[in-house]
Short mmCIF file of C-alpha atoms and ligand atoms in Angstrom, two decimals:
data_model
loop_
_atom_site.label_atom_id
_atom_site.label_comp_id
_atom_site.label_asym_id
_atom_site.label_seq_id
_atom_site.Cartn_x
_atom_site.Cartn_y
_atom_site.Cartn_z
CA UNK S 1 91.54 81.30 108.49
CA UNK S 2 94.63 79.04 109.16
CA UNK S 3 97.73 79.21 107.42
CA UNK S 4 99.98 76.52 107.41
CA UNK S 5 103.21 79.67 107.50
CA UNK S 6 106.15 76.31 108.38
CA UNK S 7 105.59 74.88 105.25
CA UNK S 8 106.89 78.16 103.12
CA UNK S 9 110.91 77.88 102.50
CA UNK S 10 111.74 81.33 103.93
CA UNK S 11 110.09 84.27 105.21
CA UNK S 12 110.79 87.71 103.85
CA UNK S 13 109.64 91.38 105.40
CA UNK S 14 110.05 94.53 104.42
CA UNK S 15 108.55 97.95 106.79
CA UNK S 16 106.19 100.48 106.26
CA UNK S 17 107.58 103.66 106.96
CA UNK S 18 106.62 107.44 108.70
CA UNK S 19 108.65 110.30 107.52
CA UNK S 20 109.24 112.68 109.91
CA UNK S 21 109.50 115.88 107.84
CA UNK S 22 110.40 116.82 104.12
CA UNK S 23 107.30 116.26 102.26
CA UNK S 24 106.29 115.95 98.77
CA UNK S 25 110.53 117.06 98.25
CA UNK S 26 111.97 113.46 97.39
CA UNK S 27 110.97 113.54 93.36
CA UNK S 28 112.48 117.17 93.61
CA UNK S 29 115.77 115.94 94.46
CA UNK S 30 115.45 116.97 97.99
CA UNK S 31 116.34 115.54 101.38
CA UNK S 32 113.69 113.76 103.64
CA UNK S 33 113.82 112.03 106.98
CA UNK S 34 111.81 108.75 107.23
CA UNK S 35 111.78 105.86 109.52
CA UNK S 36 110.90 102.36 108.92
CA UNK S 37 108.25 100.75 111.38
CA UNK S 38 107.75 97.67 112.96
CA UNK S 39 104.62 97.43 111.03
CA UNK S 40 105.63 95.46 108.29
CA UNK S 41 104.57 93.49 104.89
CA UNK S 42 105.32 89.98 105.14
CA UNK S 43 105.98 87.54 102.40
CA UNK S 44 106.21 83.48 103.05
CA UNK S 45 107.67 82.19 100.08
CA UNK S 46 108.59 78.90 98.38
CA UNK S 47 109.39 78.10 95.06
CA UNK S 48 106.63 75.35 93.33
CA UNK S 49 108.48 74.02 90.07
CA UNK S 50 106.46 75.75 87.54
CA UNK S 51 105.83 78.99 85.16
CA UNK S 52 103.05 80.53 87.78
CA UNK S 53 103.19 82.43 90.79
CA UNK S 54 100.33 81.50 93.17
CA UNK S 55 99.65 84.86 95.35
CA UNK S 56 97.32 84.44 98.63
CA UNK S 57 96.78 86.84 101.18
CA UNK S 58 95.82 86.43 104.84
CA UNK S 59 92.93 89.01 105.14
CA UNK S 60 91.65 88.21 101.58
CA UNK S 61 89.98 84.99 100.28
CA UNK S 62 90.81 85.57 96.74
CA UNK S 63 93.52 83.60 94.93
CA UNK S 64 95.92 85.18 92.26
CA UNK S 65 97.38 83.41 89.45
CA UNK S 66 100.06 85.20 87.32
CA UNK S 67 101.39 83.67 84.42
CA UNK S 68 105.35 84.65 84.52
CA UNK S 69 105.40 84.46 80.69
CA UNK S 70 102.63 87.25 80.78
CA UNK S 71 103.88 89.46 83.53
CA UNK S 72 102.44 92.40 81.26
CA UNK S 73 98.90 91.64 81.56
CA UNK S 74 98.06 92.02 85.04
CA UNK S 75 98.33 96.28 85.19
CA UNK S 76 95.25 97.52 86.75
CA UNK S 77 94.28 93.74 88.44
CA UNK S 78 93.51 94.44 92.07
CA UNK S 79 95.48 93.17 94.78
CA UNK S 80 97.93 91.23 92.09
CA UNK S 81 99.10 94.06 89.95
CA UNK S 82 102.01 95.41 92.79
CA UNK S 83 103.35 91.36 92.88
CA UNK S 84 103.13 91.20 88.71
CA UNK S 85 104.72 94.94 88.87
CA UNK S 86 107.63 93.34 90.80
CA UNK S 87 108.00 90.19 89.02
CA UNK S 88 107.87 92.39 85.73
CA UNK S 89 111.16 95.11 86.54
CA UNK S 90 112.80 91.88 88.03
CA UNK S 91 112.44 90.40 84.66
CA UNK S 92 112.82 93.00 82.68
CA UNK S 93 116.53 94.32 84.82
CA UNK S 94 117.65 90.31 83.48
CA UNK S 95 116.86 88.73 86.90
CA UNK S 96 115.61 85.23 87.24
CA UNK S 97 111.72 85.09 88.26
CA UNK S 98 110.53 81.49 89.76
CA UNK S 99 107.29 80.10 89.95
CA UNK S 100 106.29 80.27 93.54
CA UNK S 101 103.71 80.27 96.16
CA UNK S 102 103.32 82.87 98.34
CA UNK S 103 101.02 83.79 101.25
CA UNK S 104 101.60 88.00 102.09
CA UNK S 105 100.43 89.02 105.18
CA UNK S 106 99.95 92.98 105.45
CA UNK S 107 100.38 94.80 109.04
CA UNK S 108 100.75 98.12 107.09
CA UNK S 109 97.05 99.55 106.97
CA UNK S 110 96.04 100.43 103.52
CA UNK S 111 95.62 104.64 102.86
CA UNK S 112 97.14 104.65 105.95
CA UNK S 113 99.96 106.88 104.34
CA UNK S 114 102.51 105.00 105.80
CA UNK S 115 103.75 102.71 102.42
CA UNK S 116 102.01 99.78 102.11
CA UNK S 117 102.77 99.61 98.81
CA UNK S 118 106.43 100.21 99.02
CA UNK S 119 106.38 97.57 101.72
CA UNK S 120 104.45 94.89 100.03
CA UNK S 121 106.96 95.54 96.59
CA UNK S 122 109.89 95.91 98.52
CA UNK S 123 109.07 92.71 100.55
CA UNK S 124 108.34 90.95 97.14
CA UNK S 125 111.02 91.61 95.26
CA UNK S 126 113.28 90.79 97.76
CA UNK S 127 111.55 87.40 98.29
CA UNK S 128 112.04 86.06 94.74
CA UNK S 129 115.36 87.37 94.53
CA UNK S 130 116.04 84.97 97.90
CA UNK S 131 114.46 81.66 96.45
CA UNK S 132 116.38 82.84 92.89
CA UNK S 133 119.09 82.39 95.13
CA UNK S 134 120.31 85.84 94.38
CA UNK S 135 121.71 88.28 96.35
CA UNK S 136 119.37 91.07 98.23
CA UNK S 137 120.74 94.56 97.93
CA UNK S 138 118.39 96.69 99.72
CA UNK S 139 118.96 100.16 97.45
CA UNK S 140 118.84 98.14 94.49
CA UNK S 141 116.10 96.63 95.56
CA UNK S 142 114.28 99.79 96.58
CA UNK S 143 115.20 101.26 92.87
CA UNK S 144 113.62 98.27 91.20
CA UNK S 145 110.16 98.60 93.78
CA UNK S 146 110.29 102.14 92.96
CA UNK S 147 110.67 101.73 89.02
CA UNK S 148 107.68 98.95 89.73
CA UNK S 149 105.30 101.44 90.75
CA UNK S 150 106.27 103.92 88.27
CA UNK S 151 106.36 102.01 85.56
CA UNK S 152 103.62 99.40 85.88
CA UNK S 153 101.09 100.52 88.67
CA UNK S 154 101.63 104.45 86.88
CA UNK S 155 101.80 106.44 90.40
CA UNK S 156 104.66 108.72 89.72
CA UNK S 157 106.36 108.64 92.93
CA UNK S 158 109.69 109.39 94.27
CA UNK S 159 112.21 107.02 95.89
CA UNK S 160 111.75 107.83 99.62
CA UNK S 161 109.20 105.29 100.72
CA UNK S 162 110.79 102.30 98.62
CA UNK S 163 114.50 103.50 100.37
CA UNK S 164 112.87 103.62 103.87
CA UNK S 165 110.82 100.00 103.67
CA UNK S 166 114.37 98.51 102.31
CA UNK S 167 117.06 100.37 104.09
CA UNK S 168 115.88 101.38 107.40
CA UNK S 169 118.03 100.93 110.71
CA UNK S 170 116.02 100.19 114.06
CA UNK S 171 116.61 103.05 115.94
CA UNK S 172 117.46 105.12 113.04
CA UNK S 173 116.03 107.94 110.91
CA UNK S 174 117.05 107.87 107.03
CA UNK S 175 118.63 111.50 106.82
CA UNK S 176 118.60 110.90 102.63
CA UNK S 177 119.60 112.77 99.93
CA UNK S 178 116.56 111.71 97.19
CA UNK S 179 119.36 113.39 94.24
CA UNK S 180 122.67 110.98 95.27
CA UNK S 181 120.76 108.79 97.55
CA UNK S 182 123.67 109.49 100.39
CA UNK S 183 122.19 108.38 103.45
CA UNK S 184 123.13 108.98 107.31
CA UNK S 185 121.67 107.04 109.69
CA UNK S 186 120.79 109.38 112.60
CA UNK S 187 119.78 108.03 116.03
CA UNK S 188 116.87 108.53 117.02
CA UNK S 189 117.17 110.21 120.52
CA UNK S 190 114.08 111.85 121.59
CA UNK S 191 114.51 112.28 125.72
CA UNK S 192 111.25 112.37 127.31
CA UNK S 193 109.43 112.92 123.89
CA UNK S 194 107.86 109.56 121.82
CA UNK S 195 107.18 109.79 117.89
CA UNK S 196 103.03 109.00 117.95
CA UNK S 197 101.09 108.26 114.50
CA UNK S 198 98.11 108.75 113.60
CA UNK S 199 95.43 107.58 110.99
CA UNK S 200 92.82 109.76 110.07
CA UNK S 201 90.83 106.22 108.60
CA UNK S 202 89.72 108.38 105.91
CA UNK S 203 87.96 106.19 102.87
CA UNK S 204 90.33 105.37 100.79
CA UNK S 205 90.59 107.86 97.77
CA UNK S 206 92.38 107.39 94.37
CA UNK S 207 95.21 109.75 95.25
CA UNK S 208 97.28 109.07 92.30
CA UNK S 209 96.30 111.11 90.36
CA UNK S 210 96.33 114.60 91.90
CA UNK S 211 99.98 113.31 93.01
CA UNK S 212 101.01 112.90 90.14
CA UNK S 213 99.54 116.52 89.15
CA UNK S 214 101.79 118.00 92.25
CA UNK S 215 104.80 116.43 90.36
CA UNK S 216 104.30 117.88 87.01
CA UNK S 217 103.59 121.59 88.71
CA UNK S 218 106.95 121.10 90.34
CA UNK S 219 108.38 120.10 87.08
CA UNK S 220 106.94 123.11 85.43
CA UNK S 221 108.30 125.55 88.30
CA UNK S 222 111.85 124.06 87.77
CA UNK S 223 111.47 124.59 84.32
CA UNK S 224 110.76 128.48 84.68
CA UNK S 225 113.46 128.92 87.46
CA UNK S 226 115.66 127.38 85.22
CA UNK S 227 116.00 130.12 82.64
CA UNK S 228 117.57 131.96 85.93
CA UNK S 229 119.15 129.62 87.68
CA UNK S 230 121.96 126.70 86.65
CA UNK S 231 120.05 124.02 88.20
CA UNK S 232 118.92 120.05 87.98
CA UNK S 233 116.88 119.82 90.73
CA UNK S 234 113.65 122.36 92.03
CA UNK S 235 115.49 121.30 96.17
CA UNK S 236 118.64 123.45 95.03
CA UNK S 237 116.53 126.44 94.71
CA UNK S 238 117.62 128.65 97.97
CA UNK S 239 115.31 130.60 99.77
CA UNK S 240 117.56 133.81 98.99
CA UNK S 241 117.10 132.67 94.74
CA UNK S 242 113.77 132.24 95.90
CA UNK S 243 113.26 135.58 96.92
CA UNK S 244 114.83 136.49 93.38
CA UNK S 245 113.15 134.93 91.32
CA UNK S 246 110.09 133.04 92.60
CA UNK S 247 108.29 136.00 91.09
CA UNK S 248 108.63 134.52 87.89
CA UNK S 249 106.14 131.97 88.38
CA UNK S 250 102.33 132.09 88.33
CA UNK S 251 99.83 130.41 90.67
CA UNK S 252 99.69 128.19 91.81
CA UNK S 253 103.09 126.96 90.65
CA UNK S 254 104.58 130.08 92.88
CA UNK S 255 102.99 128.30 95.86
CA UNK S 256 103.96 124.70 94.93
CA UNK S 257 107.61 125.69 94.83
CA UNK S 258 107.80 128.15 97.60
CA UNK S 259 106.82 125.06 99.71
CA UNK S 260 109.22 122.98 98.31
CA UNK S 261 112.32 125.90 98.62
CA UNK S 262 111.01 126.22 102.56
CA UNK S 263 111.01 122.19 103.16
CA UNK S 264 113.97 121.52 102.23
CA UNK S 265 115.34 124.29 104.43
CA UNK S 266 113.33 123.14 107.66
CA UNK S 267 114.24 118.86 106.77
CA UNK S 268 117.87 120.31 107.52
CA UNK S 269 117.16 122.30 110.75
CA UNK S 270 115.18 119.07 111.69
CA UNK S 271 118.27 116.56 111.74
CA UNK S 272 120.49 118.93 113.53
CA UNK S 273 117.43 119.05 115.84
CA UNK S 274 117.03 115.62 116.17
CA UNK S 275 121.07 115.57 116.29
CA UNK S 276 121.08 117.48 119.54
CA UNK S 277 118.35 116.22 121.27
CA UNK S 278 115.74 119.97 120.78
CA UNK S 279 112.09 118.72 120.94
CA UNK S 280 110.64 121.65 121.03
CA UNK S 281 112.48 123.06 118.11
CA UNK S 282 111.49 120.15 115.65
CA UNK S 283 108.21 119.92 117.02
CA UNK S 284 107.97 123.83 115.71
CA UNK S 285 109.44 122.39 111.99
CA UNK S 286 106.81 119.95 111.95
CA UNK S 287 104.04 122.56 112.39
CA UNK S 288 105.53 124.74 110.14
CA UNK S 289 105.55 121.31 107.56
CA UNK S 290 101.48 121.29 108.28
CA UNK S 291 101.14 124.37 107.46
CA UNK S 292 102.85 125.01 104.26
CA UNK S 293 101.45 121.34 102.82
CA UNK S 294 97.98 122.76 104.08
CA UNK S 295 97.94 126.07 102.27
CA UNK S 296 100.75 126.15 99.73
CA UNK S 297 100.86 122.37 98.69
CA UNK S 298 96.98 121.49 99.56
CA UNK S 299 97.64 118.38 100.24
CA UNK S 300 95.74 118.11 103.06
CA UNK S 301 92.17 118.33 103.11
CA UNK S 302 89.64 118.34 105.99
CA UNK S 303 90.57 115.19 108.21
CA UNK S 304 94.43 115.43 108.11
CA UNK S 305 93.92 119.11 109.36
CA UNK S 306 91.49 118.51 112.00
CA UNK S 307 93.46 115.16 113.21
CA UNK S 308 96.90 118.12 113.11
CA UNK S 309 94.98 120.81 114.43
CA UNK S 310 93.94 118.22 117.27
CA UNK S 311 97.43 116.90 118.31
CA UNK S 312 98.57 120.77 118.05
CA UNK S 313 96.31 121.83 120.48
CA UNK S 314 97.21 118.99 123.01
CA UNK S 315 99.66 120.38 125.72
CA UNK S 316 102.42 117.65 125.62
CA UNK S 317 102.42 118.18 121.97
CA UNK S 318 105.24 119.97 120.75
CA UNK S 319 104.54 119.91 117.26
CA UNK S 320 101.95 117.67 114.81
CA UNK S 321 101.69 117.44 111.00
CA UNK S 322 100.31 114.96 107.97
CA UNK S 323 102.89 112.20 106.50
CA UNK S 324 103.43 110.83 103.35
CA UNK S 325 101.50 111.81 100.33
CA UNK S 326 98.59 113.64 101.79
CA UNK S 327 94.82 113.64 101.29
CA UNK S 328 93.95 111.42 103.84
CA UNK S 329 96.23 108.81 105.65
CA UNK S 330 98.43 109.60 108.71
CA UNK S 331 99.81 112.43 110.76
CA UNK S 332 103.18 111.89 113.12
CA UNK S 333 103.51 114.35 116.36
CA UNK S 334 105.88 114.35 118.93
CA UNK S 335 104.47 114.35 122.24
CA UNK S 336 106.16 113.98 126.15
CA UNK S 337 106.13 110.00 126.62
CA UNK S 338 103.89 110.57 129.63
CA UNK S 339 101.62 112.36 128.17
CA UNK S 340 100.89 109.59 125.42
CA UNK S 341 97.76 107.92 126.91
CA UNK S 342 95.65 111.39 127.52
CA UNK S 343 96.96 112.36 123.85
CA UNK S 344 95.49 109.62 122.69
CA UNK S 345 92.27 110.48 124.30
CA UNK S 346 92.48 113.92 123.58
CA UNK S 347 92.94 113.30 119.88
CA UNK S 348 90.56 110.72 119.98
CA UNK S 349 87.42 112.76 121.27
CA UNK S 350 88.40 115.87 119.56
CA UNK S 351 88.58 114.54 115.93
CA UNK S 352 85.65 112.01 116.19
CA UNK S 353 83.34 114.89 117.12
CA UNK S 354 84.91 117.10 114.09
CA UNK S 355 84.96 114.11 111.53
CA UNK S 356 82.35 111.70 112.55
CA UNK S 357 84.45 108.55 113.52
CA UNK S 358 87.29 107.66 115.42
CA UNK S 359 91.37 108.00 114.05
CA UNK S 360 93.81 105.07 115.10
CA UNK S 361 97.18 105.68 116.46
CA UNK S 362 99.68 103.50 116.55
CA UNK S 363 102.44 102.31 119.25
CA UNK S 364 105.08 101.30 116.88
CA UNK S 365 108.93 101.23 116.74
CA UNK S 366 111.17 102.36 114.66
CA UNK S 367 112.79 98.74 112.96
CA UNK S 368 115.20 97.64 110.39
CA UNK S 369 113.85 97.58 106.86
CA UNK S 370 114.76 93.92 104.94
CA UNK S 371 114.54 90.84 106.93
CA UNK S 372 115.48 87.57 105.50
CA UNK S 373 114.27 84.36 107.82
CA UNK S 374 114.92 80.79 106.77
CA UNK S 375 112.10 78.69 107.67
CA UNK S 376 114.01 74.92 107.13
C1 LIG I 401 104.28 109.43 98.70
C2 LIG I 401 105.34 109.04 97.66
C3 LIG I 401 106.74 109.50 98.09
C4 LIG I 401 106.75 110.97 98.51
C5 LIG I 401 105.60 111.27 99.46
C6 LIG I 401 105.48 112.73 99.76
O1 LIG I 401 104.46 108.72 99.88
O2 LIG I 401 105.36 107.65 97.47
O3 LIG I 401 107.66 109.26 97.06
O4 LIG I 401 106.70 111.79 97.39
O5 LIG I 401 104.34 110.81 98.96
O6 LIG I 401 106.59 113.19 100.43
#
């Protein structure tokens, strides 16, 4: 299909992102350590005089009408109800909505596990602030995405995909605190090594909802440790207060917080790791990551371990585990830059005889989140 992209006023992108390590921690007020891609959702927007917002897509033939007076009826609507999400918190924070047609053109494989949906909302959002003629703040813009798929799409997620679509660095991984949102850019300087991901092309699952059950365990666990402890957030737990008083809470909330205690501890080894340039070392982290969001988190699930298992068994591999939410998606390993092409094969063969078809992996660079393009 053609698309006639010159005759849209501006283009707008926002990235998909792979975090590195601290899993399943942001919505416990931990620290994680994304990057944003160069795989990217991107909007081509203009504004067309009127109360509707025309959506197209260029790998779907259906055509989306949403009525901006009726932003509330859309929930549930496939492939419109992240655009009417976004148009909806605009709205609703006092921001100006246009009518507008817009083509969005998705490089961010869906399931993949590496945020579509934080890119597409971020890039959205973003986009009709631009032709509002408003200015583009890329953490308040990744609060409103994030409050857009709370909210409206009802997947109870934290803020560290939203953050790492809008406020990524090329070059850069997101060292951020999920509780203040303090964020250090940390270059990222891997020697000989090269950051490889990994789709396991598992059928898309609803995953929602048994996210959404991880969050409320969590929420229980904090609730029990806080009768001990004077804390806000399940991340300040310590491993030593662990040790104290992790006792105190059944299966399989025990499990669920132990892995969130241990995460947190291993995101910080990770950025001094990635701070002095020790492959090896972080490559061990992210193994130890696999492991605990395989058998205390279970998060996992049959192709995300074998695709791991595959890339840990690989010899210029120093260290392999799943990204993002879990059950299904992507996995992110560090492997020597040489090595890449026999990886890939390696990986390949290995997990298509296991699983019955073939992973993807991705050469991709680590890019800037928001970018704002002028197309007159
Ligand atoms: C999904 C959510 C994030 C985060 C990860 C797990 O990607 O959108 O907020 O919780 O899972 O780390």
């Amino acid at each position: 299909m053609m698309f006639d992209r010159e005759s849209y006023d501006c283009l707008v992108s926002a990235a998909g992102r792979v975090n590195i390590i601290g899993e399943h921690v942001d919505y416990c007020g931990g620290k994680v350590f994304p990057v944003a891609l160069s795989l990217r959702n991107i909007i081509y927007i203009r504004p067309n005089g009127t109360n509707v917002i025309r959506l197209s897509w260029t790998d779907i033939s259906d055509k989306i009408e949403l009525d901006i007076s009726r932003l509330e009826k859309y929930r549930g609507v496939k492939y419109a109800d992240y655009f009417a999400a976004c148009a909806y918190v605009l709205r609703e924070a006092g921001k100006p909505v246009l009518g507008c047609d817009v083509l969005s053109d998705c490089e961010v494989p869906f399931g993949s596990g590496l945020s579509s949906s934080a890119a597409i909302e971020v890039s959205f959002i973003a986009a009709l602030l631009t032709i509002a003629g408003e200015s583009v703040d890329p953490v308040e813009v990744a609060l409103l995405a994030k409050k857009a798929e709370n909210e409206y799409v009802g997947m109870n997620c934290g803020i560290m995909d939203q953050y790492a679509s809008a406020c990524g660095v090329a070059g850069h991984a997101m060292y951020l605190d999920c509780a203040t949102l303090d964020c250090e850019q940390v270059p990222v300087r891997m020697g000989d090594y090269a950051l490889v991901v990994a789709n396991t092309n598992k059928p898309h699952s609803l995953v929602a909802s048994k996210y959404n059950e991880r969050r409320r365990e969590t929420e229980e666990a904090l609730a029990v440790l806080r009768k001990y402890l004077p804390i806000t957030h399940l991340a300040e737990v310590t491993t030593e207060d662990f040790t104290r008083y992790g006792k105190s809470l059944a299966s399989p909330l025990y499990e669920r917080a132990k892995h969130v205690v241990e995460e947190v501890a291993r995101v910080k080894e990770a950025a001094d790791c990635m701070k002095r340039g020790d492959m090896p070392a972080l490559g061990a982290l992210l193994r130890a990551s696999h492991a605990s969001l395989r058998d205390l988190y279970e998060v996992t699930g049959r192709e995300l371990d074998a695709l791991a298992d595959a890339a840990n068994g690989f010899d210029g591999c120093v260290g392999s585990r799943m990204t993002g939410g879990g059950f299904g998606g992507s996995t992110v390993s560090i492997v020597l830059k040489d090595a890449v092409p026999e990886f890939t094969r390696y990986v390949t063969e290995r997990y298509t005889r296991e699983i019955g078809y073939p992973p993807t992996v991705y050469e991709t660079e680590i890019a800037d989140g928001i970018t704002i393009r002028s197309l007159k």
